[in-house]
Structures are given as structure tokens and as C-alpha cells.
Amino acid sequence: MVEPVSRNADEDGPERPEEDQERSGGRRGSHRRGKSSKKRSFWKELPILIVIALVLTIVIQAFLAKVYMIPSGSMEATLHGCPGCTGDRILVDRVTYDFTDPSPGDVIVFKGPPAWTENEIAPQESSNIVVRALRGLGSLVGFAPPDERDFVKRVIATGGQTVQCCDDRNRVIVDGKALDEPYIHWEDKNHPVQESFAPVKVPQGALWVMGDNRNNSADSRYQGGGGPNGAVPVDDVIGKARIIVLPPSRWGGISDHNPQQNAQPVALGAPAWQQGLPLGIGFATAVPTLFVGRRLKAGLRKAAGRRR
């Protein structure tokens, strides 16, 4: 049997969806209010954000690029680092040299090889744990000098090349060609002369590096007593200096002008004893030549007298 449907049921039926919507809407509204009430405040999330930022900074600087501050005046005026001025913070690319070797003109940061650091005084460490921790953190993000003894110089010659100084125009010579070095800084502009040194063949797998502040740079010319000992192994290179990031007034790229690209062939002067050879040979041959000339002249005179 079919049960009869009452009018009340028909009249109440259309109202149910609205009631359901109100009920469901009320539940959704209460659910949203519950979510917003559970949301963390900014001040609670801030420490988490700081920790994440520091971790990312450390990872990036360990594998991709790192900010360095190396307090040295040897790269003036390309990089500031002299006493009394604001030391530049430079961004060093740590990836490029995983695929290629440093080239002439590159400004590189490298770990000081034994020949460079054996006579240096190790930096003094603070006995305060907090100070050491802050210094280490500052070194990681480039706001304090690194604990290790790192250097920044420009590549002048690579393994197998012969470098020396200077030609008659006071230019460094690599493989018989005078370099084009517009980045050189002269502290005394009235005396733009750099110290000469004998030819050095750079060992394979090493680099000959020099500072742009040519007369105030302890570089491959002097480290380890000079010569091949002053060359820097490629394995000690940390990366290529790309950008000056601080101070803001110094923002910009770092020149990697290749000094060998427009190098000019030069005639190298011979040692003094070799330069004297022509004069010695001239004196040595003068006497026999004069004797032979006189004998020849006398013979011609005798021959002319017989004909008469």
C-alpha cells in the first residue's frame, strides 16, 4: 500500500534545502573561523624564517657563490681594501672553475699555498665562544674577514707560459709579448715603474698572479722567494670574483680584461755580456783585417812596378 502524503510534508519540503544551506553555511563559517584562530602570528614565524634564510645562505655560499671581504690594498683601485677606506665585499663565483680553468685577466680568490703562508702569523682567535661564533657567522655571509688566509689577485700567466718584466716601456712580458694592462694602479703617478724580474716558466697546473696595485702587492714575484715557488696551484683557487656587492657606492662588475689578447711582440734585450759580443768581435777581427789589407796593398804595388 502507498502511504498518503500529508500537506504539511509538501509545504515543509521546499524549506529543507534552505535550512540545510543555513546549517551547512553555519558549519563552514565556524570552520573558517576555527582556521583563522589557529594561524601563527608573524612574530612566531619570524625566527623560523630567519633560520631558513641562514641555512639557504650557507648552502648557496658553500656550493654556488660566496661573499668575501679580503682586507688588502694590493688590488687598488679595482678593489678597495686599503687601510682607512671601506673594504669591498665581493661576490665570488664558485661554479665556473668546475668546468674550466682560470684565464689571464681573471680576478681570483684562492687559498694561500704553503709557500705563501709559511712565514705569515696566524690570525689571533678570541677565547670568547660567542665572539668566535659571531665571527664565523660573519665570515659565512661576508661581513667579517675569513678565518683562513685567502688572497685575491689577477691571473697574468698560466701553466707553461714564460713571464718576465720588463720591456723598454715598463711592460710585463709573457711568451715574448708585452701585456696590455689598463687596470694597473700607480701609487706614485710621477714614477710609474715596476720592479723587474727574470724570466719564469710557470709550472703546469699553476698560475702566475699579480696585484693591480703593482708596487704594493706581495704576489707571485715575491712569495716563496719568487720564481716557480710563487705560482699558485689551480687546485687552490676558490672562485672568480664577479661583482662588488658592498658598499652600495661601489656596486658593479669586476673587470676581467685579458692582458694577453692585445699583447704586442717585443724584441727582448740580451744580457750585457751578449750585448758586448759585436764590439768584441769587431776588435778581434780589426787587426787581421788591417794586416791582410796592408799585405794586399803592398802586393798590388809590386805588381804595378813590374809592369812598368
PDB file of C-alpha atoms in Angstrom:
ATOM      1  CA  MET A   1       0.000   0.000   0.000  1.00  0.00           C
ATOM      2  CA  VAL A   2       1.039   3.557  -0.684  1.00  0.00           C
ATOM      3  CA  GLU A   3       1.043   5.774   2.330  1.00  0.00           C
ATOM      4  CA  PRO A   4      -0.688   9.109   1.912  1.00  0.00           C
ATOM      5  CA  VAL A   5       1.441  12.208   1.834  1.00  0.00           C
ATOM      6  CA  SER A   6       0.295  14.944   4.131  1.00  0.00           C
ATOM      7  CA  ARG A   7       0.084  18.589   3.081  1.00  0.00           C
ATOM      8  CA  ASN A   8       2.370  19.575   5.873  1.00  0.00           C
ATOM      9  CA  ALA A   9       5.096  17.450   4.381  1.00  0.00           C
ATOM     10  CA  ASP A  10       4.627  19.122   0.959  1.00  0.00           C
ATOM     11  CA  GLU A  11       4.704  22.554   2.451  1.00  0.00           C
ATOM     12  CA  ASP A  12       7.703  21.845   4.599  1.00  0.00           C
ATOM     13  CA  GLY A  13       9.632  20.121   1.801  1.00  0.00           C
ATOM     14  CA  PRO A  14      10.873  23.178  -0.135  1.00  0.00           C
ATOM     15  CA  GLU A  15      12.107  24.783   3.015  1.00  0.00           C
ATOM     16  CA  ARG A  16      14.551  21.987   3.852  1.00  0.00           C
ATOM     17  CA  PRO A  17      17.234  22.904   1.296  1.00  0.00           C
ATOM     18  CA  GLU A  18      17.333  26.441   2.702  1.00  0.00           C
ATOM     19  CA  GLU A  19      17.563  25.094   6.187  1.00  0.00           C
ATOM     20  CA  ASP A  20      20.302  22.708   5.082  1.00  0.00           C
ATOM     21  CA  GLN A  21      22.176  25.581   3.397  1.00  0.00           C
ATOM     22  CA  GLU A  22      21.941  27.679   6.515  1.00  0.00           C
ATOM     23  CA  ARG A  23      23.151  24.812   8.648  1.00  0.00           C
ATOM     24  CA  SER A  24      25.959  23.905   6.259  1.00  0.00           C
ATOM     25  CA  GLY A  25      26.865  27.560   5.817  1.00  0.00           C
ATOM     26  CA  GLY A  26      26.979  27.959   9.531  1.00  0.00           C
ATOM     27  CA  ARG A  27      29.270  24.958   9.813  1.00  0.00           C
ATOM     28  CA  ARG A  28      31.557  26.273   7.082  1.00  0.00           C
ATOM     29  CA  GLY A  29      31.681  29.669   8.679  1.00  0.00           C
ATOM     30  CA  SER A  30      32.552  28.191  12.009  1.00  0.00           C
ATOM     31  CA  HIS A  31      35.220  26.043  10.296  1.00  0.00           C
ATOM     32  CA  ARG A  32      36.818  29.134   8.723  1.00  0.00           C
ATOM     33  CA  ARG A  33      36.772  30.959  11.985  1.00  0.00           C
ATOM     34  CA  GLY A  34      38.472  27.968  13.568  1.00  0.00           C
ATOM     35  CA  LYS A  35      41.272  28.027  10.954  1.00  0.00           C
ATOM     36  CA  SER A  36      41.966  31.732  11.315  1.00  0.00           C
ATOM     37  CA  SER A  37      42.160  31.390  15.026  1.00  0.00           C
ATOM     38  CA  LYS A  38      44.870  28.710  14.687  1.00  0.00           C
ATOM     39  CA  LYS A  39      47.087  30.751  12.274  1.00  0.00           C
ATOM     40  CA  ARG A  40      50.552  31.589  13.691  1.00  0.00           C
ATOM     41  CA  SER A  41      51.384  35.182  14.370  1.00  0.00           C
ATOM     42  CA  PHE A  42      54.148  36.927  12.406  1.00  0.00           C
ATOM     43  CA  TRP A  43      56.421  37.149  15.430  1.00  0.00           C
ATOM     44  CA  LYS A  44      56.226  33.394  15.959  1.00  0.00           C
ATOM     45  CA  GLU A  45      57.096  32.697  12.314  1.00  0.00           C
ATOM     46  CA  LEU A  46      59.920  35.248  12.149  1.00  0.00           C
ATOM     47  CA  PRO A  47      62.563  33.070  13.887  1.00  0.00           C
ATOM     48  CA  ILE A  48      61.710  30.202  11.523  1.00  0.00           C
ATOM     49  CA  LEU A  49      62.114  32.461   8.507  1.00  0.00           C
ATOM     50  CA  ILE A  50      65.465  33.721   9.793  1.00  0.00           C
ATOM     51  CA  VAL A  51      66.763  30.174  10.318  1.00  0.00           C
ATOM     52  CA  ILE A  52      65.633  29.115   6.822  1.00  0.00           C
ATOM     53  CA  ALA A  53      67.286  32.207   5.283  1.00  0.00           C
ATOM     54  CA  LEU A  54      70.571  31.494   7.094  1.00  0.00           C
ATOM     55  CA  VAL A  55      70.569  27.846   6.034  1.00  0.00           C
ATOM     56  CA  LEU A  56      69.932  28.787   2.399  1.00  0.00           C
ATOM     57  CA  THR A  57      72.662  31.437   2.586  1.00  0.00           C
ATOM     58  CA  ILE A  58      75.192  28.936   3.923  1.00  0.00           C
ATOM     59  CA  VAL A  59      74.283  26.317   1.301  1.00  0.00           C
ATOM     60  CA  ILE A  60      74.477  28.842  -1.552  1.00  0.00           C
ATOM     61  CA  GLN A  61      77.835  30.197  -0.383  1.00  0.00           C
ATOM     62  CA  ALA A  62      79.253  26.714   0.110  1.00  0.00           C
ATOM     63  CA  PHE A  63      78.449  25.494  -3.402  1.00  0.00           C
ATOM     64  CA  LEU A  64      77.433  28.353  -5.729  1.00  0.00           C
ATOM     65  CA  ALA A  65      78.707  31.797  -4.735  1.00  0.00           C
ATOM     66  CA  LYS A  66      80.180  33.393  -1.634  1.00  0.00           C
ATOM     67  CA  VAL A  67      80.644  36.932  -0.403  1.00  0.00           C
ATOM     68  CA  TYR A  68      84.235  37.703   0.621  1.00  0.00           C
ATOM     69  CA  MET A  69      85.915  40.581   2.360  1.00  0.00           C
ATOM     70  CA  ILE A  70      89.694  40.429   1.998  1.00  0.00           C
ATOM     71  CA  PRO A  71      91.330  43.462   3.621  1.00  0.00           C
ATOM     72  CA  SER A  72      94.183  44.133   1.219  1.00  0.00           C
ATOM     73  CA  GLY A  73      95.303  47.157  -0.739  1.00  0.00           C
ATOM     74  CA  SER A  74      97.064  45.061  -3.400  1.00  0.00           C
ATOM     75  CA  MET A  75      94.119  45.245  -5.819  1.00  0.00           C
ATOM     76  CA  GLU A  76      93.587  49.010  -5.696  1.00  0.00           C
ATOM     77  CA  ALA A  77      91.829  50.599  -7.432  1.00  0.00           C
ATOM     78  CA  THR A  78      89.901  47.659  -8.923  1.00  0.00           C
ATOM     79  CA  LEU A  79      89.007  46.550  -5.383  1.00  0.00           C
ATOM     80  CA  HIS A  80      89.141  48.738  -2.281  1.00  0.00           C
ATOM     81  CA  GLY A  81      90.795  47.202   0.748  1.00  0.00           C
ATOM     82  CA  CYS A  82      93.414  49.671   1.849  1.00  0.00           C
ATOM     83  CA  PRO A  83      93.741  50.949   5.442  1.00  0.00           C
ATOM     84  CA  GLY A  84      91.411  53.862   6.087  1.00  0.00           C
ATOM     85  CA  CYS A  85      88.937  53.026   3.322  1.00  0.00           C
ATOM     86  CA  THR A  86      85.836  50.822   3.191  1.00  0.00           C
ATOM     87  CA  GLY A  87      86.792  47.284   2.239  1.00  0.00           C
ATOM     88  CA  ASP A  88      84.821  45.918  -0.709  1.00  0.00           C
ATOM     89  CA  ARG A  89      82.633  42.849  -0.289  1.00  0.00           C
ATOM     90  CA  ILE A  90      82.916  40.809  -3.464  1.00  0.00           C
ATOM     91  CA  LEU A  91      80.695  38.019  -4.764  1.00  0.00           C
ATOM     92  CA  VAL A  92      82.840  35.063  -5.805  1.00  0.00           C
ATOM     93  CA  ASP A  93      81.540  32.572  -8.365  1.00  0.00           C
ATOM     94  CA  ARG A  94      82.386  29.055  -7.149  1.00  0.00           C
ATOM     95  CA  VAL A  95      80.891  27.171 -10.117  1.00  0.00           C
ATOM     96  CA  THR A  96      82.730  28.449 -13.221  1.00  0.00           C
ATOM     97  CA  TYR A  97      86.038  26.754 -12.472  1.00  0.00           C
ATOM     98  CA  ASP A  98      84.337  23.390 -12.055  1.00  0.00           C
ATOM     99  CA  PHE A  99      84.062  23.395 -15.855  1.00  0.00           C
ATOM    100  CA  THR A 100      87.035  25.478 -16.985  1.00  0.00           C
ATOM    101  CA  ASP A 101      90.409  26.720 -15.717  1.00  0.00           C
ATOM    102  CA  PRO A 102      91.190  30.335 -14.787  1.00  0.00           C
ATOM    103  CA  SER A 103      92.225  32.543 -17.712  1.00  0.00           C
ATOM    104  CA  PRO A 104      94.587  35.523 -17.957  1.00  0.00           C
ATOM    105  CA  GLY A 105      92.825  38.621 -16.650  1.00  0.00           C
ATOM    106  CA  ASP A 106      90.535  36.799 -14.216  1.00  0.00           C
ATOM    107  CA  VAL A 107      90.447  38.207 -10.688  1.00  0.00           C
ATOM    108  CA  ILE A 108      90.501  35.135  -8.458  1.00  0.00           C
ATOM    109  CA  VAL A 109      90.210  34.319  -4.766  1.00  0.00           C
ATOM    110  CA  PHE A 110      92.413  31.433  -3.636  1.00  0.00           C
ATOM    111  CA  LYS A 111      93.668  29.699  -0.543  1.00  0.00           C
ATOM    112  CA  GLY A 112      97.224  30.692   0.224  1.00  0.00           C
ATOM    113  CA  PRO A 113      99.540  27.799  -0.725  1.00  0.00           C
ATOM    114  CA  PRO A 114     102.272  26.789   1.764  1.00  0.00           C
ATOM    115  CA  ALA A 115     104.867  28.966   0.029  1.00  0.00           C
ATOM    116  CA  TRP A 116     102.619  31.982   0.655  1.00  0.00           C
ATOM    117  CA  THR A 117     101.601  31.291   4.252  1.00  0.00           C
ATOM    118  CA  GLU A 118     104.555  29.530   5.910  1.00  0.00           C
ATOM    119  CA  ASN A 119     106.045  32.800   7.166  1.00  0.00           C
ATOM    120  CA  GLU A 120     102.764  34.545   7.998  1.00  0.00           C
ATOM    121  CA  ILE A 121     101.453  34.966  11.529  1.00  0.00           C
ATOM    122  CA  ALA A 122      98.233  33.053  12.053  1.00  0.00           C
ATOM    123  CA  PRO A 123      95.231  35.255  12.963  1.00  0.00           C
ATOM    124  CA  GLN A 124      94.574  35.534  16.690  1.00  0.00           C
ATOM    125  CA  GLU A 125      91.449  33.687  17.836  1.00  0.00           C
ATOM    126  CA  SER A 126      89.281  35.117  20.593  1.00  0.00           C
ATOM    127  CA  SER A 127      88.845  32.978  23.704  1.00  0.00           C
ATOM    128  CA  ASN A 128      85.188  34.054  23.893  1.00  0.00           C
ATOM    129  CA  ILE A 129      82.912  31.405  22.357  1.00  0.00           C
ATOM    130  CA  VAL A 130      80.226  33.934  21.464  1.00  0.00           C
ATOM    131  CA  VAL A 131      82.735  36.199  19.703  1.00  0.00           C
ATOM    132  CA  ARG A 132      84.130  33.241  17.734  1.00  0.00           C
ATOM    133  CA  ALA A 133      80.627  32.146  16.729  1.00  0.00           C
ATOM    134  CA  LEU A 134      79.676  35.641  15.585  1.00  0.00           C
ATOM    135  CA  ARG A 135      82.936  35.971  13.654  1.00  0.00           C
ATOM    136  CA  GLY A 136      82.336  32.629  11.946  1.00  0.00           C
ATOM    137  CA  LEU A 137      78.796  33.628  11.023  1.00  0.00           C
ATOM    138  CA  GLY A 138      80.005  36.993   9.739  1.00  0.00           C
ATOM    139  CA  SER A 139      82.643  35.243   7.624  1.00  0.00           C
ATOM    140  CA  LEU A 140      79.993  32.994   6.086  1.00  0.00           C
ATOM    141  CA  VAL A 141      77.902  35.912   4.921  1.00  0.00           C
ATOM    142  CA  GLY A 142      80.847  38.194   4.046  1.00  0.00           C
ATOM    143  CA  PHE A 143      80.606  40.732   6.854  1.00  0.00           C
ATOM    144  CA  ALA A 144      83.868  39.731   8.515  1.00  0.00           C
ATOM    145  CA  PRO A 145      87.283  38.658   7.186  1.00  0.00           C
ATOM    146  CA  PRO A 146      87.578  34.865   6.790  1.00  0.00           C
ATOM    147  CA  ASP A 147      89.494  32.839   9.337  1.00  0.00           C
ATOM    148  CA  GLU A 148      91.547  31.114   6.658  1.00  0.00           C
ATOM    149  CA  ARG A 149      94.314  33.002   4.870  1.00  0.00           C
ATOM    150  CA  ASP A 150      92.787  33.731   1.483  1.00  0.00           C
ATOM    151  CA  PHE A 151      94.079  36.085  -1.204  1.00  0.00           C
ATOM    152  CA  VAL A 152      92.697  37.958  -4.186  1.00  0.00           C
ATOM    153  CA  LYS A 153      94.905  38.649  -7.237  1.00  0.00           C
ATOM    154  CA  ARG A 154      94.716  38.826 -11.026  1.00  0.00           C
ATOM    155  CA  VAL A 155      95.876  35.989 -13.290  1.00  0.00           C
ATOM    156  CA  ILE A 156      98.742  37.156 -15.514  1.00  0.00           C
ATOM    157  CA  ALA A 157     100.028  33.876 -16.989  1.00  0.00           C
ATOM    158  CA  THR A 158      99.049  30.214 -16.918  1.00  0.00           C
ATOM    159  CA  GLY A 159     100.912  26.911 -16.818  1.00  0.00           C
ATOM    160  CA  GLY A 160     103.636  26.531 -19.467  1.00  0.00           C
ATOM    161  CA  GLN A 161     103.921  30.258 -20.211  1.00  0.00           C
ATOM    162  CA  THR A 162     107.056  32.310 -19.526  1.00  0.00           C
ATOM    163  CA  VAL A 163     106.634  35.626 -17.727  1.00  0.00           C
ATOM    164  CA  GLN A 164     109.170  38.372 -17.018  1.00  0.00           C
ATOM    165  CA  CYS A 165     109.487  42.116 -16.508  1.00  0.00           C
ATOM    166  CA  CYS A 166     110.002  44.422 -18.200  1.00  0.00           C
ATOM    167  CA  ASP A 167     110.443  45.732 -21.744  1.00  0.00           C
ATOM    168  CA  ASP A 168     111.769  49.213 -22.552  1.00  0.00           C
ATOM    169  CA  ARG A 169     108.255  50.600 -21.941  1.00  0.00           C
ATOM    170  CA  ASN A 170     107.992  49.030 -18.466  1.00  0.00           C
ATOM    171  CA  ARG A 171     105.507  46.354 -19.511  1.00  0.00           C
ATOM    172  CA  VAL A 172     105.281  42.772 -18.244  1.00  0.00           C
ATOM    173  CA  ILE A 173     106.131  40.237 -20.951  1.00  0.00           C
ATOM    174  CA  VAL A 174     104.533  36.815 -21.444  1.00  0.00           C
ATOM    175  CA  ASP A 175     105.939  34.495 -24.122  1.00  0.00           C
ATOM    176  CA  GLY A 176     107.754  37.392 -25.792  1.00  0.00           C
ATOM    177  CA  LYS A 177     104.736  39.722 -25.920  1.00  0.00           C
ATOM    178  CA  ALA A 178     104.212  42.896 -23.879  1.00  0.00           C
ATOM    179  CA  LEU A 179     100.910  42.820 -21.988  1.00  0.00           C
ATOM    180  CA  ASP A 180      98.069  45.326 -22.262  1.00  0.00           C
ATOM    181  CA  GLU A 181      97.248  46.195 -18.616  1.00  0.00           C
ATOM    182  CA  PRO A 182      94.935  49.214 -18.285  1.00  0.00           C
ATOM    183  CA  TYR A 183      93.954  48.164 -14.746  1.00  0.00           C
ATOM    184  CA  ILE A 184      97.397  48.843 -13.191  1.00  0.00           C
ATOM    185  CA  HIS A 185      97.278  51.363 -10.337  1.00  0.00           C
ATOM    186  CA  TRP A 186     100.325  53.526  -9.632  1.00  0.00           C
ATOM    187  CA  GLU A 187     100.514  54.932  -6.104  1.00  0.00           C
ATOM    188  CA  ASP A 188     103.122  57.409  -7.309  1.00  0.00           C
ATOM    189  CA  LYS A 189     101.832  58.594 -10.667  1.00  0.00           C
ATOM    190  CA  ASN A 190     105.040  60.517 -11.221  1.00  0.00           C
ATOM    191  CA  HIS A 191     107.042  57.296 -11.038  1.00  0.00           C
ATOM    192  CA  PRO A 192     105.076  54.572 -12.891  1.00  0.00           C
ATOM    193  CA  VAL A 193     107.849  51.985 -12.809  1.00  0.00           C
ATOM    194  CA  GLN A 194     107.525  48.392 -11.647  1.00  0.00           C
ATOM    195  CA  GLU A 195     110.330  46.219 -10.371  1.00  0.00           C
ATOM    196  CA  SER A 196     111.897  43.924 -12.952  1.00  0.00           C
ATOM    197  CA  PHE A 197     112.306  40.179 -12.534  1.00  0.00           C
ATOM    198  CA  ALA A 198     113.996  37.413 -14.516  1.00  0.00           C
ATOM    199  CA  PRO A 199     112.042  35.069 -16.813  1.00  0.00           C
ATOM    200  CA  VAL A 200     109.975  32.440 -15.001  1.00  0.00           C
ATOM    201  CA  LYS A 201     108.305  29.478 -16.652  1.00  0.00           C
ATOM    202  CA  VAL A 202     105.009  28.887 -14.858  1.00  0.00           C
ATOM    203  CA  PRO A 203     104.649  25.216 -13.804  1.00  0.00           C
ATOM    204  CA  GLN A 204     101.855  23.203 -15.394  1.00  0.00           C
ATOM    205  CA  GLY A 205      98.697  23.288 -13.310  1.00  0.00           C
ATOM    206  CA  ALA A 206      99.681  26.613 -11.740  1.00  0.00           C
ATOM    207  CA  LEU A 207      99.020  30.336 -12.231  1.00  0.00           C
ATOM    208  CA  TRP A 208     101.191  33.445 -12.096  1.00  0.00           C
ATOM    209  CA  VAL A 209      99.219  36.114 -10.243  1.00  0.00           C
ATOM    210  CA  MET A 210      99.909  39.785  -9.559  1.00  0.00           C
ATOM    211  CA  GLY A 211      98.086  42.651  -7.861  1.00  0.00           C
ATOM    212  CA  ASP A 212      96.696  45.602  -9.795  1.00  0.00           C
ATOM    213  CA  ASN A 213      98.417  47.903  -7.299  1.00  0.00           C
ATOM    214  CA  ARG A 214     101.632  46.802  -8.898  1.00  0.00           C
ATOM    215  CA  ASN A 215     104.108  48.409  -6.491  1.00  0.00           C
ATOM    216  CA  ASN A 216     102.259  47.406  -3.324  1.00  0.00           C
ATOM    217  CA  SER A 217     101.447  43.745  -3.837  1.00  0.00           C
ATOM    218  CA  ALA A 218     103.091  40.674  -2.315  1.00  0.00           C
ATOM    219  CA  ASP A 219     102.318  38.328  -5.192  1.00  0.00           C
ATOM    220  CA  SER A 220     103.981  35.630  -7.318  1.00  0.00           C
ATOM    221  CA  ARG A 221     107.045  37.853  -7.760  1.00  0.00           C
ATOM    222  CA  TYR A 222     107.937  37.623  -4.068  1.00  0.00           C
ATOM    223  CA  GLN A 223     106.040  34.784  -2.377  1.00  0.00           C
ATOM    224  CA  GLY A 224     108.112  31.692  -1.697  1.00  0.00           C
ATOM    225  CA  GLY A 225     111.214  33.597  -2.770  1.00  0.00           C
ATOM    226  CA  GLY A 226     109.787  34.249  -6.228  1.00  0.00           C
ATOM    227  CA  GLY A 227     110.261  32.133  -9.321  1.00  0.00           C
ATOM    228  CA  PRO A 228     108.190  28.952  -9.767  1.00  0.00           C
ATOM    229  CA  ASN A 229     107.581  28.806  -5.984  1.00  0.00           C
ATOM    230  CA  GLY A 230     105.463  31.952  -6.268  1.00  0.00           C
ATOM    231  CA  ALA A 231     102.989  30.338  -8.665  1.00  0.00           C
ATOM    232  CA  VAL A 232      99.568  29.345  -7.300  1.00  0.00           C
ATOM    233  CA  PRO A 233      98.226  25.810  -7.917  1.00  0.00           C
ATOM    234  CA  VAL A 234      94.912  25.807  -9.793  1.00  0.00           C
ATOM    235  CA  ASP A 235      93.552  23.409  -7.158  1.00  0.00           C
ATOM    236  CA  ASP A 236      93.862  26.190  -4.543  1.00  0.00           C
ATOM    237  CA  VAL A 237      91.547  28.538  -6.457  1.00  0.00           C
ATOM    238  CA  ILE A 238      88.225  29.115  -4.679  1.00  0.00           C
ATOM    239  CA  GLY A 239      86.455  31.034  -7.423  1.00  0.00           C
ATOM    240  CA  LYS A 240      86.247  34.031  -9.720  1.00  0.00           C
ATOM    241  CA  ALA A 241      85.441  37.479  -8.331  1.00  0.00           C
ATOM    242  CA  ARG A 242      82.392  38.713 -10.241  1.00  0.00           C
ATOM    243  CA  ILE A 243      80.623  41.594  -8.515  1.00  0.00           C
ATOM    244  CA  ILE A 244      81.263  44.224  -5.854  1.00  0.00           C
ATOM    245  CA  VAL A 245      78.199  43.960  -3.605  1.00  0.00           C
ATOM    246  CA  LEU A 246      79.172  46.391  -0.817  1.00  0.00           C
ATOM    247  CA  PRO A 247      79.395  49.290  -0.249  1.00  0.00           C
ATOM    248  CA  PRO A 248      76.447  50.425  -2.425  1.00  0.00           C
ATOM    249  CA  SER A 249      78.517  53.252  -3.908  1.00  0.00           C
ATOM    250  CA  ARG A 250      80.830  50.633  -5.420  1.00  0.00           C
ATOM    251  CA  TRP A 251      78.219  48.269  -6.899  1.00  0.00           C
ATOM    252  CA  GLY A 252      79.299  46.866 -10.237  1.00  0.00           C
ATOM    253  CA  GLY A 253      81.086  44.104 -12.110  1.00  0.00           C
ATOM    254  CA  ILE A 254      84.785  43.325 -11.724  1.00  0.00           C
ATOM    255  CA  SER A 255      86.896  43.708 -14.856  1.00  0.00           C
ATOM    256  CA  ASP A 256      88.394  40.519 -16.307  1.00  0.00           C
ATOM    257  CA  HIS A 257      90.270  42.272 -19.116  1.00  0.00           C
ATOM    258  CA  ASN A 258      92.592  39.752 -20.792  1.00  0.00           C
ATOM    259  CA  PRO A 259      96.047  41.377 -20.891  1.00  0.00           C
ATOM    260  CA  GLN A 260      97.303  38.856 -23.446  1.00  0.00           C
ATOM    261  CA  GLN A 261      94.585  39.492 -26.021  1.00  0.00           C
ATOM    262  CA  ASN A 262      96.196  42.641 -27.437  1.00  0.00           C
ATOM    263  CA  ALA A 263      99.762  41.839 -26.367  1.00  0.00           C
ATOM    264  CA  GLN A 264     102.471  43.198 -28.652  1.00  0.00           C
ATOM    265  CA  PRO A 265     105.612  41.310 -29.726  1.00  0.00           C
ATOM    266  CA  VAL A 266     108.778  42.870 -28.369  1.00  0.00           C
ATOM    267  CA  ALA A 267     112.477  42.475 -29.049  1.00  0.00           C
ATOM    268  CA  LEU A 268     113.985  41.465 -25.744  1.00  0.00           C
ATOM    269  CA  GLY A 269     117.330  42.949 -24.791  1.00  0.00           C
ATOM    270  CA  ALA A 270     120.180  40.460 -24.452  1.00  0.00           C
ATOM    271  CA  PRO A 271     122.324  40.220 -21.310  1.00  0.00           C
ATOM    272  CA  ALA A 272     125.148  42.746 -21.021  1.00  0.00           C
ATOM    273  CA  TRP A 273     127.887  40.253 -21.914  1.00  0.00           C
ATOM    274  CA  GLN A 274     125.954  39.265 -25.040  1.00  0.00           C
ATOM    275  CA  GLN A 275     125.370  42.882 -25.981  1.00  0.00           C
ATOM    276  CA  GLY A 276     129.165  43.351 -25.911  1.00  0.00           C
ATOM    277  CA  LEU A 277     129.818  40.496 -28.334  1.00  0.00           C
ATOM    278  CA  PRO A 278     129.597  42.594 -31.543  1.00  0.00           C
ATOM    279  CA  LEU A 279     132.134  45.071 -30.157  1.00  0.00           C
ATOM    280  CA  GLY A 280     134.463  42.267 -29.102  1.00  0.00           C
ATOM    281  CA  ILE A 281     134.172  40.577 -32.474  1.00  0.00           C
ATOM    282  CA  GLY A 282     134.880  43.900 -34.170  1.00  0.00           C
ATOM    283  CA  PHE A 283     138.087  44.377 -32.193  1.00  0.00           C
ATOM    284  CA  ALA A 284     139.105  40.771 -32.734  1.00  0.00           C
ATOM    285  CA  THR A 285     138.727  40.987 -36.488  1.00  0.00           C
ATOM    286  CA  ALA A 286     140.166  44.506 -36.894  1.00  0.00           C
ATOM    287  CA  VAL A 287     143.853  43.530 -36.565  1.00  0.00           C
ATOM    288  CA  PRO A 288     143.804  40.617 -39.045  1.00  0.00           C
ATOM    289  CA  THR A 289     141.754  42.685 -41.481  1.00  0.00           C
ATOM    290  CA  LEU A 290     144.221  45.568 -41.276  1.00  0.00           C
ATOM    291  CA  PHE A 291     147.210  43.189 -41.738  1.00  0.00           C
ATOM    292  CA  VAL A 292     145.625  41.470 -44.721  1.00  0.00           C
ATOM    293  CA  GLY A 293     144.713  44.851 -46.222  1.00  0.00           C
ATOM    294  CA  ARG A 294     148.301  46.103 -45.979  1.00  0.00           C
ATOM    295  CA  ARG A 295     149.750  42.915 -47.491  1.00  0.00           C
ATOM    296  CA  LEU A 296     147.268  43.095 -50.315  1.00  0.00           C
ATOM    297  CA  LYS A 297     148.089  46.737 -50.967  1.00  0.00           C
ATOM    298  CA  ALA A 298     151.836  46.010 -50.985  1.00  0.00           C
ATOM    299  CA  GLY A 299     151.351  43.131 -53.410  1.00  0.00           C
ATOM    300  CA  LEU A 300     149.404  45.327 -55.793  1.00  0.00           C
ATOM    301  CA  ARG A 301     152.154  47.954 -55.755  1.00  0.00           C
ATOM    302  CA  LYS A 302     154.829  45.360 -56.599  1.00  0.00           C
ATOM    303  CA  ALA A 303     152.747  44.016 -59.436  1.00  0.00           C
ATOM    304  CA  ALA A 304     152.288  47.524 -60.841  1.00  0.00           C
ATOM    305  CA  GLY A 305     156.077  48.202 -60.629  1.00  0.00           C
ATOM    306  CA  ARG A 306     156.954  45.061 -62.629  1.00  0.00           C
ATOM    307  CA  ARG A 307     154.601  46.008 -65.433  1.00  0.00           C
ATOM    308  CA  ARG A 308     156.429  49.279 -65.867  1.00  0.00           C
TER     309      ARG A 308
END
